[in-house]
Amino acid sequence: MDITQIPYTFENAEKIVNEFYATSQVTNEFKPQLDQWLKQAQNSQEAWVFGWELIDMNKSINCQFYGASCLYNKVSKHFGDVPPEQYDILKNKLLEKLLLYATTLLDNKHQQIRLIQRKLNSALAKLALYLIQDQWQNCIQDMITTIPNCINEPEKHEEQRNQLILIVIDLLTLLPEEYQTLSNLNKLKRTQINSQLKKNFPLIRDYLLNLFNSFNSLPPNMLLSTSSLYFNMIENSIKCLTSWIEFGIQMNDIQQFIDYLFVYIYNDSLFDQSAECLTSLFSSEDNLKYTNSIFKYMPKILELQNLLTKFIEEKDNDGSVVLTKLILAFGENQLSVIFDGFLSNNDQVKQILLQFINLIMNLTSMPGNFPVDEESSDLTFVFWYSLQDTLLGIDQGSNELLIIFRPFFINLLEIFILKLQLPNNYDDWTEEEKERLRCYRIDIGDTMVYMISLVGEVMLEFIVKRLVRCIEAEPDNWRIQEALIYMLQSVVSELNESCSPDFSYNNDIYLISFVDLIPKIKYSNKHILSTTLLAVGSLGSWLERNVNVLPNAISLCLLGLKTESVTQSASFALKDIINDCDLSSYAEQIIATSQEALKSCTVAQNYEIRLMSIIGMCLSDLLSVEYQRAINWLQNIVEPYIIKLTELSQLKQTDKNTQSATCHILNLLSQLMSSLIQRSQNHNSTDLMAANDSTASSVNTSFQIGMTPSGTGLNSSNDERVIVNSLLIKLIPIYKQIISRNLPNDLIVIDKLFESISVTLSSNLASNTPQPENEITEAILNELIQMFYILNENSWRRFAYEVCRQILIIWWKNDKYKSNLENLFHFSFQNAMKLMSKDMNWFHDHTDVVEQYCTCLAKLLKSKYYDLFEKFNQESLLYLLKFAQLGLQLPEQYTLRAVATFLEEFIKFTKIKNNLMEFLEHNSFNLIHVIIMGISGGLPRHLVDILSGILYTYVKEYPQLTNSILHQILIKNDFQPLLLVQQPNTSGEVQQNIPSQHLTKEQKQSFVKSVLSESNNKRKFKEAITEFSLTCRGLWNQYGKETSSKY
Amino acid sequence: MSNEYEVYRTISLGTALQETLDEFVQSNQIKDKMAKRIFQQYDRSISKVFQSQIKNKVHFKSKLDIYRNCDNVWTLLFNGIEITFTDQQNQSIKLGQENKVKIVACEAKSDKKSKYNNNFDD
């Protein structure tokens, strides 16, 4: 039976609730349907009736709770159903039920009874909010007076009376909380309710104050017992106060409570509630203006030091966190008062403020290791940031304040040395603990960076002097040394940035002292070695100006490369240094050590790639001074990989391991080649002299056959290119073998192969110098072109098109290659068009290919390689347009952008070539129709901008044509938008076209008029498209407009 | 004290949310006001998450081409960039000079100074 058809009656509700909770009898399959029925029933009109009937003590607890939930839901969401004449009836019925449960609570300790009671309280609170403006203005007074006096017994039991007071407190707490969920009311109504609540707050304040005063007269044991009703009353009263503070009640209205809270905070059981209430009070933005009032509580805040000491002794981390939050909430909002106090002549105030800053200092220097022994010191970093930020932002008395506060920040550095130290048992920590400590150390580093502008050069002096002292006095204390080096590493790059180019002379002295210390440090474990390596790496650009200290830095990096546990850090440091410095004098040492590290094969693949990049850059440096030795090294390094790659390419059977090994070697070789060329560009960017062809040729030939080259030392940027070319010519036959071996199945390797060629060619493309013209480059071109002819249609993937484009750009300018390149271009076109030979799903599954091919075409058109396109006949151009038309229906953002860019360039191109104008005029209808479909709802809204770009180009280049096509599509053919919307139905969710908005003729005419008139203003043009798109989608409302603006 | 910016609406998560909400509004499953509020909540939540849960630091080195600051939104345009992630892997991404990179940054802290302009009570 279909459960959803069951009528919403009391009997059915009772039955279904009981079945829903009787898990043993109901299968899990059935349960979601029951749940759905209950949810729908709760929102039905009938819930007003059966909700009351279910709240019957004779029914099951679950039924009673569901009934109470129904009533809360109805009052909350469907209050509009209730006719005004029934407001009183509803109110009285709710009160009656509520009191019934309140008295039951005394005898029945069942937790669920309490939940039912709470639900009814929420319903009454919500009802009170709806009626407070007109019909029940005295609701708060009524709650306070009626409920405790509702039982007509001559002498009420005290416990019963307290139980009723608890209900009043709960109702008063719920009023501001329920106000937050009044989203169904308009702003005016909400504001009226808000002001009514605030107007009535004095009643609540007096009521709570009476309660607080009465608690004061109670014997301490009654307050301390958490099981006593009195304790609950205090706890709930504080919660109630917090709730009203968060609602926006201002400090002036609740001053009388603050002293009580500072008393209760010392009660273990009331600590959390009191601290939370005070934190809300001090951090509330509404109360920031009461600066002087809050400041009066400074002595009480200072007294909390005792409580903090207690928590530290008891190792109560949670207590410390809560207390730290309270003290910081107080401090962060009092900065201006703190500054004023220090600038005043009042010594007593200054003394108090000094104590307060020291209290926060104590919070930062919380004993133990973060996060295992303590978890609160990190909260204080924001205070120190705000302090320095505000201090640097003020004008009056800033110098005086800087003199006062600088010592605090120096003291903070002392604390950071302690807090940064790694614990003795670090290796026993869990991964999560280690990660939290890592983040904590980064936070300290950030705090120090902010402090630079305040502390200045003293910071580096402090760190380096302490390090010198420590290395001399405690050479084995690696923990302090590591912490100090970490501090240096955190700030040094910032010092470099902020002081450059006039890098301070003093900082130079201290950094030189640090580098001099490197050989003196005992690297007894991986932590100190790794941190020192990172610090050395961060010195990169500074080392460029201080090459005399390079030997120490390089030696440390080489030591790191030989030490297995820190090879990662060593390679990072080395790469950072190489990026900034010329290392030709150290190149051979670095290459030799890196090669050893590569041979050891214990390192991760990404690390090997980084090492190969280091080798490439060092080889480039070495080429300029020791050409012959560089060639020898290159051969030495590359040869094993070529042999391995050849072996892999000859394997008859391949598996995942051989696939991964092949890809890795391809990556390594492309990294080596690209870093060689990039390095030469950096070093020799101004040197446009082409290399001597004959010399280059002899070098290449000798390299090919593995002989020592006889060429003399060259110093031009083409050296590296010549070497890379000779390497490529050696590799391409292996590449071809890999392609043949892996076709048709292993496309991953083929993709990787083309990616690796693309990386090498892209560094070639970025070079300022043209490809040297010789037989080697010609051979490379021919071999590369042949590689494409081995490919089948499936293996023409992303990087194949990229390589194809690179080849065209590198060699097209040379007339003798044009014929071959034209053929290649047409071959790539034919392969791309094959994507359309199968169904649309096939096209959808190859968006990366569509994207890459269109990017390739767009870039060629943008770079004005027009002659390539001029060879296309009309039929091919039609295919191309059809391809782009299909591409415009793909929802992938980057693919769509690539297609759009191609089309925009293509439209501009046709305008230049007269014979193509006619072609476009005859073949634009379908294209523009697809664009309009996409804009009107065929594609997600965030893609409309991309489509509008094509239309803009059309309007700009072909206004007449666009005008006539738009008229035909929109007006003559009476275009109406269709939306693809997920429409749920019985058989599941299916996509359906549903008519969205009906566009009038005027709307369409206005759209055409506005797009045509805004051809000179792209912003206004896009606005017109956005408006049309939103109208078509039925979203021309506040939501649609606001969510269409973009950065 | 994070400010809520709409800048994260253009990331994949934001566009996915927009698509979903558009569909709900179009099929009358929710009102447009509700969709607006959901987006506002998204702005709040994503700012909070980025502020509190992202601990990794990113360094970048590049040549600044153009910069502008409007309504606390900084737009920086670079020619090429090297980005290093300071996590345990220390991964880095390098893009050559020919690549244009745009960074849009907003101030995470609210302007505290303005708060001090409030009147003192007593």
Short mmCIF file of C-alpha atoms in Angstrom, two decimals, chain A residues 426-652:
data_model
loop_
_atom_site.label_atom_id
_atom_site.label_comp_id
_atom_site.label_asym_id
_atom_site.label_seq_id
_atom_site.Cartn_x
_atom_site.Cartn_y
_atom_site.Cartn_z
CA TYR A 426 57.79 13.75 19.65
CA ASP A 427 58.15 10.43 17.83
CA ASP A 428 55.49 8.89 20.09
CA TRP A 429 52.93 11.54 19.15
CA THR A 430 50.07 10.66 16.87
CA GLU A 431 49.98 12.02 13.32
CA GLU A 432 47.13 14.34 14.28
CA GLU A 433 49.10 15.78 17.19
CA LYS A 434 52.13 16.29 14.98
CA GLU A 435 50.00 18.05 12.37
CA ARG A 436 48.48 20.36 14.98
CA LEU A 437 51.94 21.24 16.27
CA ARG A 438 53.09 21.95 12.70
CA CYS A 439 50.17 24.36 12.24
CA TYR A 440 50.87 25.90 15.66
CA ARG A 441 54.47 26.56 14.66
CA ILE A 442 53.29 28.18 11.44
CA ASP A 443 50.96 30.41 13.50
CA ILE A 444 53.90 31.46 15.67
CA GLY A 445 55.91 32.16 12.51
CA ASP A 446 53.07 34.34 11.21
CA THR A 447 52.81 36.21 14.51
CA MET A 448 56.55 36.89 14.30
CA VAL A 449 56.24 38.17 10.75
CA TYR A 450 53.63 40.68 11.94
CA MET A 451 55.97 41.70 14.74
CA ILE A 452 58.77 42.68 12.35
CA SER A 453 57.36 46.14 11.72
CA LEU A 454 57.28 46.73 15.47
CA VAL A 455 60.46 45.05 16.64
CA GLY A 456 62.52 45.69 13.50
CA GLU A 457 66.11 44.59 13.15
CA VAL A 458 66.23 43.63 16.82
CA MET A 459 64.40 40.43 15.95
CA LEU A 460 67.20 38.98 13.84
CA GLU A 461 69.81 40.19 16.29
CA PHE A 462 67.92 38.51 19.13
CA ILE A 463 67.57 35.19 17.29
CA VAL A 464 71.15 34.96 16.00
CA LYS A 465 72.76 36.08 19.27
CA ARG A 466 70.74 33.51 21.19
CA LEU A 467 71.73 30.86 18.68
CA VAL A 468 75.43 31.74 19.01
CA ARG A 469 75.17 31.60 22.79
CA CYS A 470 73.32 28.31 22.71
CA ILE A 471 75.75 26.63 20.31
CA GLU A 472 78.65 27.70 22.51
CA ALA A 473 77.11 26.97 25.90
CA GLU A 474 74.80 24.05 25.11
CA PRO A 475 76.03 22.47 21.89
CA ASP A 476 73.95 19.34 22.49
CA ASN A 477 70.69 21.17 23.15
CA TRP A 478 69.33 20.74 19.63
CA ARG A 479 65.76 21.57 20.65
CA ILE A 480 66.48 25.22 21.46
CA GLN A 481 68.76 25.50 18.44
CA GLU A 482 66.09 24.04 16.18
CA ALA A 483 63.46 26.41 17.60
CA LEU A 484 65.72 29.43 17.00
CA ILE A 485 66.52 28.35 13.45
CA TYR A 486 62.80 27.83 12.83
CA MET A 487 62.19 31.40 14.03
CA LEU A 488 64.85 32.69 11.68
CA GLN A 489 63.43 30.73 8.80
CA SER A 490 59.93 32.11 9.50
CA VAL A 491 60.97 35.74 9.28
CA VAL A 492 63.94 35.79 6.95
CA SER A 493 62.05 35.79 3.67
CA GLU A 494 59.84 38.59 4.99
CA LEU A 495 62.92 40.55 6.05
CA ASN A 496 64.31 40.06 2.58
CA GLU A 497 61.11 41.30 0.99
CA SER A 498 60.45 44.22 3.30
CA CYS A 499 64.02 45.52 3.37
CA SER A 500 65.02 45.00 -0.22
CA PRO A 501 66.68 46.56 -2.15
CA ASP A 502 68.34 48.49 0.68
CA PHE A 503 68.69 45.44 2.78
CA SER A 504 69.68 46.60 6.18
CA TYR A 505 73.39 46.43 6.91
CA ASN A 506 72.74 45.01 10.40
CA ASN A 507 70.54 42.25 9.08
CA ASP A 508 73.31 41.34 6.66
CA ILE A 509 75.74 41.00 9.54
CA TYR A 510 73.42 38.71 11.48
CA LEU A 511 72.59 36.55 8.49
CA ILE A 512 76.30 36.18 7.72
CA SER A 513 76.78 35.16 11.37
CA PHE A 514 74.03 32.58 10.96
CA VAL A 515 75.57 31.07 7.81
CA ASP A 516 78.93 30.99 9.61
CA LEU A 517 77.27 28.99 12.37
CA ILE A 518 76.05 26.28 9.97
CA PRO A 519 79.20 24.10 10.21
CA LYS A 520 79.25 24.49 14.00
CA ILE A 521 75.79 23.10 14.60
CA LYS A 522 75.60 19.46 15.66
CA TYR A 523 73.17 17.77 13.32
CA SER A 524 72.31 15.05 15.77
CA ASN A 525 68.90 14.32 14.28
CA LYS A 526 66.75 14.91 11.25
CA HIS A 527 64.68 17.72 12.78
CA ILE A 528 67.49 20.20 13.24
CA LEU A 529 69.06 19.33 9.90
CA SER A 530 65.74 19.67 8.09
CA THR A 531 64.88 23.03 9.72
CA THR A 532 68.36 24.40 9.00
CA LEU A 533 68.01 23.33 5.38
CA LEU A 534 64.68 25.14 5.09
CA ALA A 535 66.25 28.24 6.64
CA VAL A 536 69.12 28.09 4.16
CA GLY A 537 66.64 27.71 1.30
CA SER A 538 64.74 30.80 2.45
CA LEU A 539 68.00 32.77 2.22
CA GLY A 540 68.02 32.22 -1.57
CA SER A 541 67.83 35.78 -2.90
CA TRP A 542 70.02 37.06 -0.06
CA LEU A 543 72.73 34.53 -0.95
CA GLU A 544 72.77 35.94 -4.47
CA ARG A 545 74.12 39.16 -2.99
CA ASN A 546 76.42 37.39 -0.54
CA VAL A 547 78.10 34.74 -2.65
CA ASN A 548 81.08 34.57 -0.29
CA VAL A 549 78.98 32.59 2.21
CA LEU A 550 77.63 30.18 -0.40
CA PRO A 551 80.10 27.35 0.41
CA ASN A 552 78.57 26.77 3.85
CA ALA A 553 75.04 26.76 2.43
CA ILE A 554 75.94 24.39 -0.42
CA SER A 555 77.85 22.03 1.87
CA LEU A 556 74.81 21.76 4.13
CA CYS A 557 72.54 21.01 1.17
CA LEU A 558 74.91 18.32 -0.06
CA LEU A 559 75.01 16.81 3.43
CA GLY A 560 71.21 16.82 3.36
CA LEU A 561 71.09 15.09 -0.01
CA LYS A 562 73.22 12.30 1.43
CA THR A 563 71.00 11.95 4.51
CA GLU A 564 68.00 9.86 3.60
CA SER A 565 65.54 11.32 6.14
CA VAL A 566 65.98 14.93 5.00
CA THR A 567 66.50 14.59 1.26
CA GLN A 568 63.19 16.37 0.61
CA SER A 569 64.22 19.46 2.61
CA ALA A 570 67.70 19.40 1.04
CA SER A 571 66.31 19.34 -2.49
CA PHE A 572 63.95 22.22 -1.67
CA ALA A 573 66.76 24.29 -0.19
CA LEU A 574 69.04 23.57 -3.11
CA LYS A 575 66.36 24.45 -5.65
CA ASP A 576 65.62 27.72 -3.85
CA ILE A 577 69.31 28.64 -3.86
CA ILE A 578 69.84 27.63 -7.49
CA ASN A 579 66.86 29.72 -8.58
CA ASP A 580 68.59 32.83 -7.30
CA CYS A 581 72.34 32.13 -7.58
CA ASP A 582 74.83 31.17 -10.28
CA LEU A 583 76.33 27.92 -9.08
CA SER A 584 78.79 27.17 -11.85
CA SER A 585 81.64 26.77 -9.32
CA TYR A 586 79.68 24.17 -7.37
CA ALA A 587 77.84 22.59 -10.28
CA GLU A 588 79.91 19.42 -10.54
CA GLN A 589 79.69 18.73 -6.79
CA ILE A 590 75.93 19.20 -6.86
CA ILE A 591 75.45 17.10 -9.99
CA ALA A 592 77.58 14.27 -8.56
CA THR A 593 75.71 14.22 -5.24
CA SER A 594 72.33 14.49 -6.94
CA GLN A 595 73.22 11.62 -9.23
CA GLU A 596 74.17 9.51 -6.23
CA ALA A 597 70.86 10.37 -4.58
CA LEU A 598 69.01 9.38 -7.77
CA LYS A 599 70.89 6.09 -7.93
CA SER A 600 70.04 5.24 -4.34
CA CYS A 601 66.41 4.90 -5.49
CA THR A 602 65.04 5.47 -2.02
CA VAL A 603 63.40 8.73 -2.84
CA ALA A 604 59.89 9.58 -3.95
CA GLN A 605 59.18 10.18 -7.64
CA ASN A 606 58.41 13.88 -7.26
CA TYR A 607 61.69 14.28 -5.40
CA GLU A 608 63.56 12.61 -8.28
CA ILE A 609 61.96 15.07 -10.68
CA ARG A 610 63.09 17.98 -8.50
CA LEU A 611 66.61 16.57 -8.44
CA MET A 612 66.58 16.26 -12.21
CA SER A 613 65.56 19.89 -12.48
CA ILE A 614 68.48 20.84 -10.18
CA ILE A 615 70.83 18.78 -12.38
CA GLY A 616 69.50 20.49 -15.50
CA MET A 617 70.12 23.95 -14.06
CA CYS A 618 73.60 23.04 -12.80
CA LEU A 619 74.47 21.57 -16.21
CA SER A 620 73.44 24.82 -17.83
CA ASP A 621 75.66 26.77 -15.41
CA LEU A 622 78.53 24.37 -16.06
CA LEU A 623 78.16 24.64 -19.85
CA SER A 624 79.22 28.26 -19.73
CA VAL A 625 82.52 27.48 -18.00
CA GLU A 626 83.38 23.82 -18.59
CA TYR A 627 81.57 22.87 -21.79
CA GLN A 628 83.22 19.51 -22.30
CA ARG A 629 82.74 18.39 -18.72
CA ALA A 630 79.08 19.41 -18.87
CA ILE A 631 78.53 17.25 -21.94
CA ASN A 632 80.23 14.33 -20.21
CA TRP A 633 78.04 14.73 -17.17
CA LEU A 634 74.92 14.96 -19.28
CA GLN A 635 75.79 11.79 -21.10
CA ASN A 636 76.59 10.09 -17.85
CA ILE A 637 73.26 11.03 -16.34
CA VAL A 638 71.04 10.45 -19.35
CA GLU A 639 72.50 7.22 -20.66
CA PRO A 640 71.06 4.88 -17.96
CA TYR A 641 67.59 6.33 -18.48
CA ILE A 642 67.80 5.95 -22.25
CA ILE A 643 68.86 2.34 -21.83
CA LYS A 644 66.05 1.70 -19.38
CA LEU A 645 63.50 3.41 -21.63
CA THR A 646 64.68 1.36 -24.61
CA GLU A 647 64.28 -1.84 -22.58
CA LEU A 648 60.82 -0.81 -21.51
CA SER A 649 59.82 0.04 -25.06
CA GLN A 650 60.89 -3.41 -26.24
CA LEU A 651 58.94 -5.36 -23.65
CA LYS A 652 56.31 -7.53 -25.24
#
